[in-house]
Amino acid sequence: MTNLSETESLRQVALIVGGASGIGLATAGKFLQSGVCVMLADVNTSAGQLRCRELQQAYGEDACAFVSVDVTNSSSVEAMAETTHQRWGRIDFLINSAGLGATPSLPHMLDDAEFERTLGVNLSGVFRSMKAVIPVMLRQKSGSIVNLGSVGGMHPMPYGCDYGASKAAVIFLSRSMAQAYGRNGIRVNV
């Protein structure tokens, strides 16, 4: 871990997976407005670096950083968590907003690889990110994790069964993790 001043170590830190666009980027702006440092993590390196520079111009160079991550790769996710922790000495918030949308196919027309890819990003990526960050939060005895779910995970749709299945599983996974770690000061919500 880097040597941090007492003031720097007390600042809260949010790790936003899928932070280069959409809900993740909007969430980053809200955290930064509240004085929380933000690590943007995304598979789209060029977009992530660009958004990070824009946010640094608005909120200060130390307020935001970027790390490239592939949530389908455990080593990449572990490196993301380690980079964030080394940068600021803590991780207070994990926002899992990386995801793939519904495939516009009826289930019998959905390719196996597409189905597996959606589950790999939307479900396994969420699990990997939580698994990598929870040890830091356990040492801190606090943390908050928000996983993006969807109405599609609660109400079946004729198209996009891959998306719906992944989001339903994220809801269940989040509830399980909340029960597992709530007593340790770690909140998990969808």
JSON list of C-alpha atoms in Angstrom, two decimals:
[
{"chain": "A", "resi": 1, "resn": "MET", "atom": "CA", "xyz": [0.00, 0.00, 0.00]},
{"chain": "A", "resi": 2, "resn": "THR", "atom": "CA", "xyz": [1.21, 3.53, -0.70]},
{"chain": "A", "resi": 3, "resn": "ASN", "atom": "CA", "xyz": [1.95, 5.99, 2.09]},
{"chain": "A", "resi": 4, "resn": "LEU", "atom": "CA", "xyz": [-1.08, 8.20, 2.47]},
{"chain": "A", "resi": 5, "resn": "SER", "atom": "CA", "xyz": [-1.56, 11.28, 4.58]},
{"chain": "A", "resi": 6, "resn": "GLU", "atom": "CA", "xyz": [-4.18, 11.00, 7.32]},
{"chain": "A", "resi": 7, "resn": "THR", "atom": "CA", "xyz": [-6.55, 13.24, 5.35]},
{"chain": "A", "resi": 8, "resn": "GLU", "atom": "CA", "xyz": [-6.21, 11.15, 2.19]},
{"chain": "A", "resi": 9, "resn": "SER", "atom": "CA", "xyz": [-6.79, 7.89, 4.06]},
{"chain": "A", "resi": 10, "resn": "LEU", "atom": "CA", "xyz": [-10.04, 9.23, 5.56]},
{"chain": "A", "resi": 11, "resn": "ARG", "atom": "CA", "xyz": [-11.61, 10.12, 2.19]},
{"chain": "A", "resi": 12, "resn": "GLN", "atom": "CA", "xyz": [-14.18, 7.60, 1.07]},
{"chain": "A", "resi": 13, "resn": "VAL", "atom": "CA", "xyz": [-13.53, 5.67, -2.13]},
{"chain": "A", "resi": 14, "resn": "ALA", "atom": "CA", "xyz": [-16.00, 4.25, -4.68]},
{"chain": "A", "resi": 15, "resn": "LEU", "atom": "CA", "xyz": [-15.02, 1.58, -7.18]},
{"chain": "A", "resi": 16, "resn": "ILE", "atom": "CA", "xyz": [-17.42, 1.71, -10.11]},
{"chain": "A", "resi": 17, "resn": "VAL", "atom": "CA", "xyz": [-17.29, -1.31, -12.42]},
{"chain": "A", "resi": 18, "resn": "GLY", "atom": "CA", "xyz": [-18.70, -0.32, -15.81]},
{"chain": "A", "resi": 19, "resn": "GLY", "atom": "CA", "xyz": [-17.92, 3.31, -14.99]},
{"chain": "A", "resi": 20, "resn": "ALA", "atom": "CA", "xyz": [-17.03, 4.58, -18.48]},
{"chain": "A", "resi": 21, "resn": "SER", "atom": "CA", "xyz": [-20.62, 5.14, -19.58]},
{"chain": "A", "resi": 22, "resn": "GLY", "atom": "CA", "xyz": [-24.30, 5.02, -18.69]},
{"chain": "A", "resi": 23, "resn": "ILE", "atom": "CA", "xyz": [-25.44, 4.44, -15.12]},
{"chain": "A", "resi": 24, "resn": "GLY", "atom": "CA", "xyz": [-21.88, 3.84, -13.93]},
{"chain": "A", "resi": 25, "resn": "LEU", "atom": "CA", "xyz": [-20.63, 7.18, -15.24]},
{"chain": "A", "resi": 26, "resn": "ALA", "atom": "CA", "xyz": [-23.66, 9.04, -13.84]},
{"chain": "A", "resi": 27, "resn": "THR", "atom": "CA", "xyz": [-23.05, 7.39, -10.47]},
{"chain": "A", "resi": 28, "resn": "ALA", "atom": "CA", "xyz": [-19.40, 8.47, -10.57]},
{"chain": "A", "resi": 29, "resn": "GLY", "atom": "CA", "xyz": [-20.50, 12.08, -10.99]},
{"chain": "A", "resi": 30, "resn": "LYS", "atom": "CA", "xyz": [-22.79, 11.87, -7.96]},
{"chain": "A", "resi": 31, "resn": "PHE", "atom": "CA", "xyz": [-20.05, 10.37, -5.80]},
{"chain": "A", "resi": 32, "resn": "LEU", "atom": "CA", "xyz": [-17.55, 13.02, -6.90]},
{"chain": "A", "resi": 33, "resn": "GLN", "atom": "CA", "xyz": [-20.05, 15.79, -6.14]},
{"chain": "A", "resi": 34, "resn": "SER", "atom": "CA", "xyz": [-20.22, 14.37, -2.61]},
{"chain": "A", "resi": 35, "resn": "GLY", "atom": "CA", "xyz": [-16.44, 14.42, -2.18]},
{"chain": "A", "resi": 36, "resn": "VAL", "atom": "CA", "xyz": [-15.91, 10.67, -2.65]},
{"chain": "A", "resi": 37, "resn": "CYS", "atom": "CA", "xyz": [-12.87, 9.56, -4.67]},
{"chain": "A", "resi": 38, "resn": "VAL", "atom": "CA", "xyz": [-13.81, 7.39, -7.67]},
{"chain": "A", "resi": 39, "resn": "MET", "atom": "CA", "xyz": [-12.03, 4.58, -9.48]},
{"chain": "A", "resi": 40, "resn": "LEU", "atom": "CA", "xyz": [-13.65, 4.07, -12.87]},
{"chain": "A", "resi": 41, "resn": "ALA", "atom": "CA", "xyz": [-13.21, 0.49, -14.06]},
{"chain": "A", "resi": 42, "resn": "ASP", "atom": "CA", "xyz": [-14.24, -0.62, -17.52]},
{"chain": "A", "resi": 43, "resn": "VAL", "atom": "CA", "xyz": [-13.32, -2.95, -20.36]},
{"chain": "A", "resi": 44, "resn": "ASN", "atom": "CA", "xyz": [-13.47, 0.03, -22.73]},
{"chain": "A", "resi": 45, "resn": "THR", "atom": "CA", "xyz": [-10.08, 1.55, -21.93]},
{"chain": "A", "resi": 46, "resn": "SER", "atom": "CA", "xyz": [-10.22, 4.53, -24.32]},
{"chain": "A", "resi": 47, "resn": "ALA", "atom": "CA", "xyz": [-13.66, 5.65, -23.11]},
{"chain": "A", "resi": 48, "resn": "GLY", "atom": "CA", "xyz": [-12.68, 5.10, -19.48]},
{"chain": "A", "resi": 49, "resn": "GLN", "atom": "CA", "xyz": [-9.50, 7.13, -19.77]},
{"chain": "A", "resi": 50, "resn": "LEU", "atom": "CA", "xyz": [-11.33, 9.94, -21.57]},
{"chain": "A", "resi": 51, "resn": "ARG", "atom": "CA", "xyz": [-14.15, 10.08, -18.97]},
{"chain": "A", "resi": 52, "resn": "CYS", "atom": "CA", "xyz": [-11.61, 9.99, -16.17]},
{"chain": "A", "resi": 53, "resn": "ARG", "atom": "CA", "xyz": [-9.71, 12.96, -17.59]},
{"chain": "A", "resi": 54, "resn": "GLU", "atom": "CA", "xyz": [-12.97, 14.89, -17.92]},
{"chain": "A", "resi": 55, "resn": "LEU", "atom": "CA", "xyz": [-13.88, 14.14, -14.31]},
{"chain": "A", "resi": 56, "resn": "GLN", "atom": "CA", "xyz": [-10.38, 15.04, -13.12]},
{"chain": "A", "resi": 57, "resn": "GLN", "atom": "CA", "xyz": [-10.72, 18.44, -14.81]},
{"chain": "A", "resi": 58, "resn": "ALA", "atom": "CA", "xyz": [-13.98, 19.02, -12.96]},
{"chain": "A", "resi": 59, "resn": "TYR", "atom": "CA", "xyz": [-13.10, 17.56, -9.54]},
{"chain": "A", "resi": 60, "resn": "GLY", "atom": "CA", "xyz": [-9.30, 17.44, -9.29]},
{"chain": "A", "resi": 61, "resn": "GLU", "atom": "CA", "xyz": [-6.65, 15.02, -10.42]},
{"chain": "A", "resi": 62, "resn": "ASP", "atom": "CA", "xyz": [-6.65, 12.92, -7.25]},
{"chain": "A", "resi": 63, "resn": "ALA", "atom": "CA", "xyz": [-10.45, 12.63, -7.16]},
{"chain": "A", "resi": 64, "resn": "CYS", "atom": "CA", "xyz": [-10.66, 10.12, -10.01]},
{"chain": "A", "resi": 65, "resn": "ALA", "atom": "CA", "xyz": [-8.59, 7.38, -11.59]},
{"chain": "A", "resi": 66, "resn": "PHE", "atom": "CA", "xyz": [-9.17, 4.69, -14.20]},
{"chain": "A", "resi": 67, "resn": "VAL", "atom": "CA", "xyz": [-8.32, 1.00, -14.33]},
{"chain": "A", "resi": 68, "resn": "SER", "atom": "CA", "xyz": [-9.02, -1.35, -17.21]},
{"chain": "A", "resi": 69, "resn": "VAL", "atom": "CA", "xyz": [-10.91, -4.50, -16.23]},
{"chain": "A", "resi": 70, "resn": "ASP", "atom": "CA", "xyz": [-12.41, -7.55, -17.90]},
{"chain": "A", "resi": 71, "resn": "VAL", "atom": "CA", "xyz": [-15.01, -8.87, -15.44]},
{"chain": "A", "resi": 72, "resn": "THR", "atom": "CA", "xyz": [-14.93, -12.28, -17.14]},
{"chain": "A", "resi": 73, "resn": "ASN", "atom": "CA", "xyz": [-11.32, -12.72, -15.98]},
{"chain": "A", "resi": 74, "resn": "SER", "atom": "CA", "xyz": [-10.61, -13.30, -12.27]},
{"chain": "A", "resi": 75, "resn": "SER", "atom": "CA", "xyz": [-7.02, -12.03, -12.48]},
{"chain": "A", "resi": 76, "resn": "SER", "atom": "CA", "xyz": [-8.16, -8.80, -14.12]},
{"chain": "A", "resi": 77, "resn": "VAL", "atom": "CA", "xyz": [-10.82, -8.26, -11.43]},
{"chain": "A", "resi": 78, "resn": "GLU", "atom": "CA", "xyz": [-8.35, -8.95, -8.62]},
{"chain": "A", "resi": 79, "resn": "ALA", "atom": "CA", "xyz": [-5.90, -6.47, -10.17]},
{"chain": "A", "resi": 80, "resn": "MET", "atom": "CA", "xyz": [-8.70, -3.87, -10.34]},
{"chain": "A", "resi": 81, "resn": "ALA", "atom": "CA", "xyz": [-9.42, -4.23, -6.62]},
{"chain": "A", "resi": 82, "resn": "GLU", "atom": "CA", "xyz": [-5.72, -4.17, -5.71]},
{"chain": "A", "resi": 83, "resn": "THR", "atom": "CA", "xyz": [-5.06, -1.08, -7.86]},
{"chain": "A", "resi": 84, "resn": "THR", "atom": "CA", "xyz": [-7.96, 0.75, -6.21]},
{"chain": "A", "resi": 85, "resn": "HIS", "atom": "CA", "xyz": [-6.85, -0.22, -2.71]},
{"chain": "A", "resi": 86, "resn": "GLN", "atom": "CA", "xyz": [-3.24, 0.75, -3.40]},
{"chain": "A", "resi": 87, "resn": "ARG", "atom": "CA", "xyz": [-4.28, 4.11, -4.80]},
{"chain": "A", "resi": 88, "resn": "TRP", "atom": "CA", "xyz": [-6.37, 5.29, -1.84]},
{"chain": "A", "resi": 89, "resn": "GLY", "atom": "CA", "xyz": [-5.87, 2.72, 0.93]},
{"chain": "A", "resi": 90, "resn": "ARG", "atom": "CA", "xyz": [-9.52, 1.73, 1.13]},
{"chain": "A", "resi": 91, "resn": "ILE", "atom": "CA", "xyz": [-12.68, 0.82, -0.80]},
{"chain": "A", "resi": 92, "resn": "ASP", "atom": "CA", "xyz": [-15.92, 2.03, 0.79]},
{"chain": "A", "resi": 93, "resn": "PHE", "atom": "CA", "xyz": [-18.32, 1.49, -2.10]},
{"chain": "A", "resi": 94, "resn": "LEU", "atom": "CA", "xyz": [-18.48, -1.05, -4.91]},
{"chain": "A", "resi": 95, "resn": "ILE", "atom": "CA", "xyz": [-20.94, -0.34, -7.70]},
{"chain": "A", "resi": 96, "resn": "ASN", "atom": "CA", "xyz": [-21.39, -3.23, -10.15]},
{"chain": "A", "resi": 97, "resn": "SER", "atom": "CA", "xyz": [-22.85, -1.57, -13.22]},
{"chain": "A", "resi": 98, "resn": "ALA", "atom": "CA", "xyz": [-21.01, -3.44, -15.99]},
{"chain": "A", "resi": 99, "resn": "GLY", "atom": "CA", "xyz": [-23.44, -5.48, -18.01]},
{"chain": "A", "resi": 100, "resn": "LEU", "atom": "CA", "xyz": [-24.79, -6.66, -21.32]},
{"chain": "A", "resi": 101, "resn": "GLY", "atom": "CA", "xyz": [-28.33, -5.98, -22.50]},
{"chain": "A", "resi": 102, "resn": "ALA", "atom": "CA", "xyz": [-30.96, -8.48, -23.57]},
{"chain": "A", "resi": 103, "resn": "THR", "atom": "CA", "xyz": [-30.32, -10.47, -26.72]},
{"chain": "A", "resi": 104, "resn": "PRO", "atom": "CA", "xyz": [-33.26, -9.85, -29.08]},
{"chain": "A", "resi": 105, "resn": "SER", "atom": "CA", "xyz": [-33.82, -13.55, -29.78]},
{"chain": "A", "resi": 106, "resn": "LEU", "atom": "CA", "xyz": [-36.39, -16.08, -28.79]},
{"chain": "A", "resi": 107, "resn": "PRO", "atom": "CA", "xyz": [-34.84, -18.66, -26.45]},
{"chain": "A", "resi": 108, "resn": "HIS", "atom": "CA", "xyz": [-34.64, -21.45, -29.04]},
{"chain": "A", "resi": 109, "resn": "MET", "atom": "CA", "xyz": [-32.74, -19.12, -31.39]},
{"chain": "A", "resi": 110, "resn": "LEU", "atom": "CA", "xyz": [-30.24, -17.93, -28.78]},
{"chain": "A", "resi": 111, "resn": "ASP", "atom": "CA", "xyz": [-26.71, -19.14, -29.38]},
{"chain": "A", "resi": 112, "resn": "ASP", "atom": "CA", "xyz": [-25.11, -20.99, -26.45]},
{"chain": "A", "resi": 113, "resn": "ALA", "atom": "CA", "xyz": [-22.08, -18.69, -26.56]},
{"chain": "A", "resi": 114, "resn": "GLU", "atom": "CA", "xyz": [-24.29, -15.57, -26.33]},
{"chain": "A", "resi": 115, "resn": "PHE", "atom": "CA", "xyz": [-26.11, -17.04, -23.34]},
{"chain": "A", "resi": 116, "resn": "GLU", "atom": "CA", "xyz": [-22.83, -17.88, -21.58]},
{"chain": "A", "resi": 117, "resn": "ARG", "atom": "CA", "xyz": [-21.34, -14.47, -22.40]},
{"chain": "A", "resi": 118, "resn": "THR", "atom": "CA", "xyz": [-24.32, -12.65, -20.87]},
{"chain": "A", "resi": 119, "resn": "LEU", "atom": "CA", "xyz": [-24.11, -14.76, -17.70]},
{"chain": "A", "resi": 120, "resn": "GLY", "atom": "CA", "xyz": [-20.33, -14.31, -17.63]},
{"chain": "A", "resi": 121, "resn": "VAL", "atom": "CA", "xyz": [-20.55, -10.52, -17.58]},
{"chain": "A", "resi": 122, "resn": "ASN", "atom": "CA", "xyz": [-23.86, -9.86, -15.81]},
{"chain": "A", "resi": 123, "resn": "LEU", "atom": "CA", "xyz": [-23.65, -12.53, -13.11]},
{"chain": "A", "resi": 124, "resn": "SER", "atom": "CA", "xyz": [-20.14, -13.96, -12.80]},
{"chain": "A", "resi": 125, "resn": "GLY", "atom": "CA", "xyz": [-18.60, -10.50, -13.21]},
{"chain": "A", "resi": 126, "resn": "VAL", "atom": "CA", "xyz": [-20.66, -9.23, -10.26]},
{"chain": "A", "resi": 127, "resn": "PHE", "atom": "CA", "xyz": [-19.59, -12.21, -8.15]},
{"chain": "A", "resi": 128, "resn": "ARG", "atom": "CA", "xyz": [-15.92, -11.79, -9.06]},
{"chain": "A", "resi": 129, "resn": "SER", "atom": "CA", "xyz": [-15.98, -8.07, -8.21]},
{"chain": "A", "resi": 130, "resn": "MET", "atom": "CA", "xyz": [-17.60, -8.69, -4.83]},
{"chain": "A", "resi": 131, "resn": "LYS", "atom": "CA", "xyz": [-15.20, -11.54, -4.09]},
{"chain": "A", "resi": 132, "resn": "ALA", "atom": "CA", "xyz": [-12.20, -9.29, -4.83]},
{"chain": "A", "resi": 133, "resn": "VAL", "atom": "CA", "xyz": [-13.43, -6.30, -2.79]},
{"chain": "A", "resi": 134, "resn": "ILE", "atom": "CA", "xyz": [-15.02, -7.96, 0.26]},
{"chain": "A", "resi": 135, "resn": "PRO", "atom": "CA", "xyz": [-11.66, -8.82, 1.93]},
{"chain": "A", "resi": 136, "resn": "VAL", "atom": "CA", "xyz": [-10.80, -5.09, 1.94]},
{"chain": "A", "resi": 137, "resn": "MET", "atom": "CA", "xyz": [-14.21, -4.24, 3.39]},
{"chain": "A", "resi": 138, "resn": "LEU", "atom": "CA", "xyz": [-13.87, -6.97, 6.03]},
{"chain": "A", "resi": 139, "resn": "ARG", "atom": "CA", "xyz": [-10.57, -5.43, 7.21]},
{"chain": "A", "resi": 140, "resn": "GLN", "atom": "CA", "xyz": [-12.27, -2.01, 7.33]},
{"chain": "A", "resi": 141, "resn": "LYS", "atom": "CA", "xyz": [-15.32, -3.51, 9.09]},
{"chain": "A", "resi": 142, "resn": "SER", "atom": "CA", "xyz": [-17.52, -1.52, 6.71]},
{"chain": "A", "resi": 143, "resn": "GLY", "atom": "CA", "xyz": [-18.58, -1.15, 3.11]},
{"chain": "A", "resi": 144, "resn": "SER", "atom": "CA", "xyz": [-21.49, -0.80, 0.77]},
{"chain": "A", "resi": 145, "resn": "ILE", "atom": "CA", "xyz": [-22.05, -2.80, -2.41]},
{"chain": "A", "resi": 146, "resn": "VAL", "atom": "CA", "xyz": [-24.71, -2.00, -5.01]},
{"chain": "A", "resi": 147, "resn": "ASN", "atom": "CA", "xyz": [-25.36, -4.46, -7.82]},
{"chain": "A", "resi": 148, "resn": "LEU", "atom": "CA", "xyz": [-27.52, -3.33, -10.69]},
{"chain": "A", "resi": 149, "resn": "GLY", "atom": "CA", "xyz": [-30.51, -5.57, -11.15]},
{"chain": "A", "resi": 150, "resn": "SER", "atom": "CA", "xyz": [-33.43, -5.14, -13.50]},
{"chain": "A", "resi": 151, "resn": "VAL", "atom": "CA", "xyz": [-37.17, -5.56, -13.74]},
{"chain": "A", "resi": 152, "resn": "GLY", "atom": "CA", "xyz": [-36.16, -8.14, -16.35]},
{"chain": "A", "resi": 153, "resn": "GLY", "atom": "CA", "xyz": [-34.87, -10.27, -13.48]},
{"chain": "A", "resi": 154, "resn": "MET", "atom": "CA", "xyz": [-38.28, -10.27, -11.79]},
{"chain": "A", "resi": 155, "resn": "HIS", "atom": "CA", "xyz": [-40.68, -10.49, -14.74]},
{"chain": "A", "resi": 156, "resn": "PRO", "atom": "CA", "xyz": [-40.08, -12.94, -17.60]},
{"chain": "A", "resi": 157, "resn": "MET", "atom": "CA", "xyz": [-39.79, -11.59, -21.13]},
{"chain": "A", "resi": 158, "resn": "PRO", "atom": "CA", "xyz": [-40.24, -13.50, -24.40]},
{"chain": "A", "resi": 159, "resn": "TYR", "atom": "CA", "xyz": [-36.94, -12.10, -25.67]},
{"chain": "A", "resi": 160, "resn": "GLY", "atom": "CA", "xyz": [-33.71, -11.86, -23.73]},
{"chain": "A", "resi": 161, "resn": "CYS", "atom": "CA", "xyz": [-34.03, -14.88, -21.47]},
{"chain": "A", "resi": 162, "resn": "ASP", "atom": "CA", "xyz": [-30.24, -14.66, -21.00]},
{"chain": "A", "resi": 163, "resn": "TYR", "atom": "CA", "xyz": [-30.53, -11.16, -19.60]},
{"chain": "A", "resi": 164, "resn": "GLY", "atom": "CA", "xyz": [-33.50, -11.98, -17.38]},
{"chain": "A", "resi": 165, "resn": "ALA", "atom": "CA", "xyz": [-31.83, -15.09, -15.99]},
{"chain": "A", "resi": 166, "resn": "SER", "atom": "CA", "xyz": [-28.63, -13.18, -15.24]},
{"chain": "A", "resi": 167, "resn": "LYS", "atom": "CA", "xyz": [-30.46, -10.35, -13.46]},
{"chain": "A", "resi": 168, "resn": "ALA", "atom": "CA", "xyz": [-32.65, -12.73, -11.46]},
{"chain": "A", "resi": 169, "resn": "ALA", "atom": "CA", "xyz": [-29.48, -14.48, -10.32]},
{"chain": "A", "resi": 170, "resn": "VAL", "atom": "CA", "xyz": [-27.87, -11.13, -9.39]},
{"chain": "A", "resi": 171, "resn": "ILE", "atom": "CA", "xyz": [-30.87, -10.36, -7.17]},
{"chain": "A", "resi": 172, "resn": "PHE", "atom": "CA", "xyz": [-30.57, -13.72, -5.40]},
{"chain": "A", "resi": 173, "resn": "LEU", "atom": "CA", "xyz": [-26.77, -13.49, -5.16]},
{"chain": "A", "resi": 174, "resn": "SER", "atom": "CA", "xyz": [-27.04, -10.02, -3.62]},
{"chain": "A", "resi": 175, "resn": "ARG", "atom": "CA", "xyz": [-29.51, -11.21, -1.00]},
{"chain": "A", "resi": 176, "resn": "SER", "atom": "CA", "xyz": [-27.22, -14.12, -0.12]},
{"chain": "A", "resi": 177, "resn": "MET", "atom": "CA", "xyz": [-24.18, -11.85, 0.16]},
{"chain": "A", "resi": 178, "resn": "ALA", "atom": "CA", "xyz": [-26.13, -9.38, 2.32]},
{"chain": "A", "resi": 179, "resn": "GLN", "atom": "CA", "xyz": [-26.92, -12.18, 4.76]},
{"chain": "A", "resi": 180, "resn": "ALA", "atom": "CA", "xyz": [-23.35, -13.47, 4.69]},
{"chain": "A", "resi": 181, "resn": "TYR", "atom": "CA", "xyz": [-21.63, -10.11, 5.35]},
{"chain": "A", "resi": 182, "resn": "GLY", "atom": "CA", "xyz": [-24.21, -7.81, 6.98]},
{"chain": "A", "resi": 183, "resn": "ARG", "atom": "CA", "xyz": [-22.97, -8.74, 10.47]},
{"chain": "A", "resi": 184, "resn": "ASN", "atom": "CA", "xyz": [-19.53, -7.50, 9.39]},
{"chain": "A", "resi": 185, "resn": "GLY", "atom": "CA", "xyz": [-20.76, -4.00, 8.51]},
{"chain": "A", "resi": 186, "resn": "ILE", "atom": "CA", "xyz": [-21.00, -4.65, 4.76]},
{"chain": "A", "resi": 187, "resn": "ARG", "atom": "CA", "xyz": [-24.29, -3.78, 3.10]},
{"chain": "A", "resi": 188, "resn": "VAL", "atom": "CA", "xyz": [-25.24, -5.40, -0.20]},
{"chain": "A", "resi": 189, "resn": "ASN", "atom": "CA", "xyz": [-28.17, -4.02, -2.18]},
{"chain": "A", "resi": 190, "resn": "VAL", "atom": "CA", "xyz": [-29.64, -4.31, -5.66]}
]
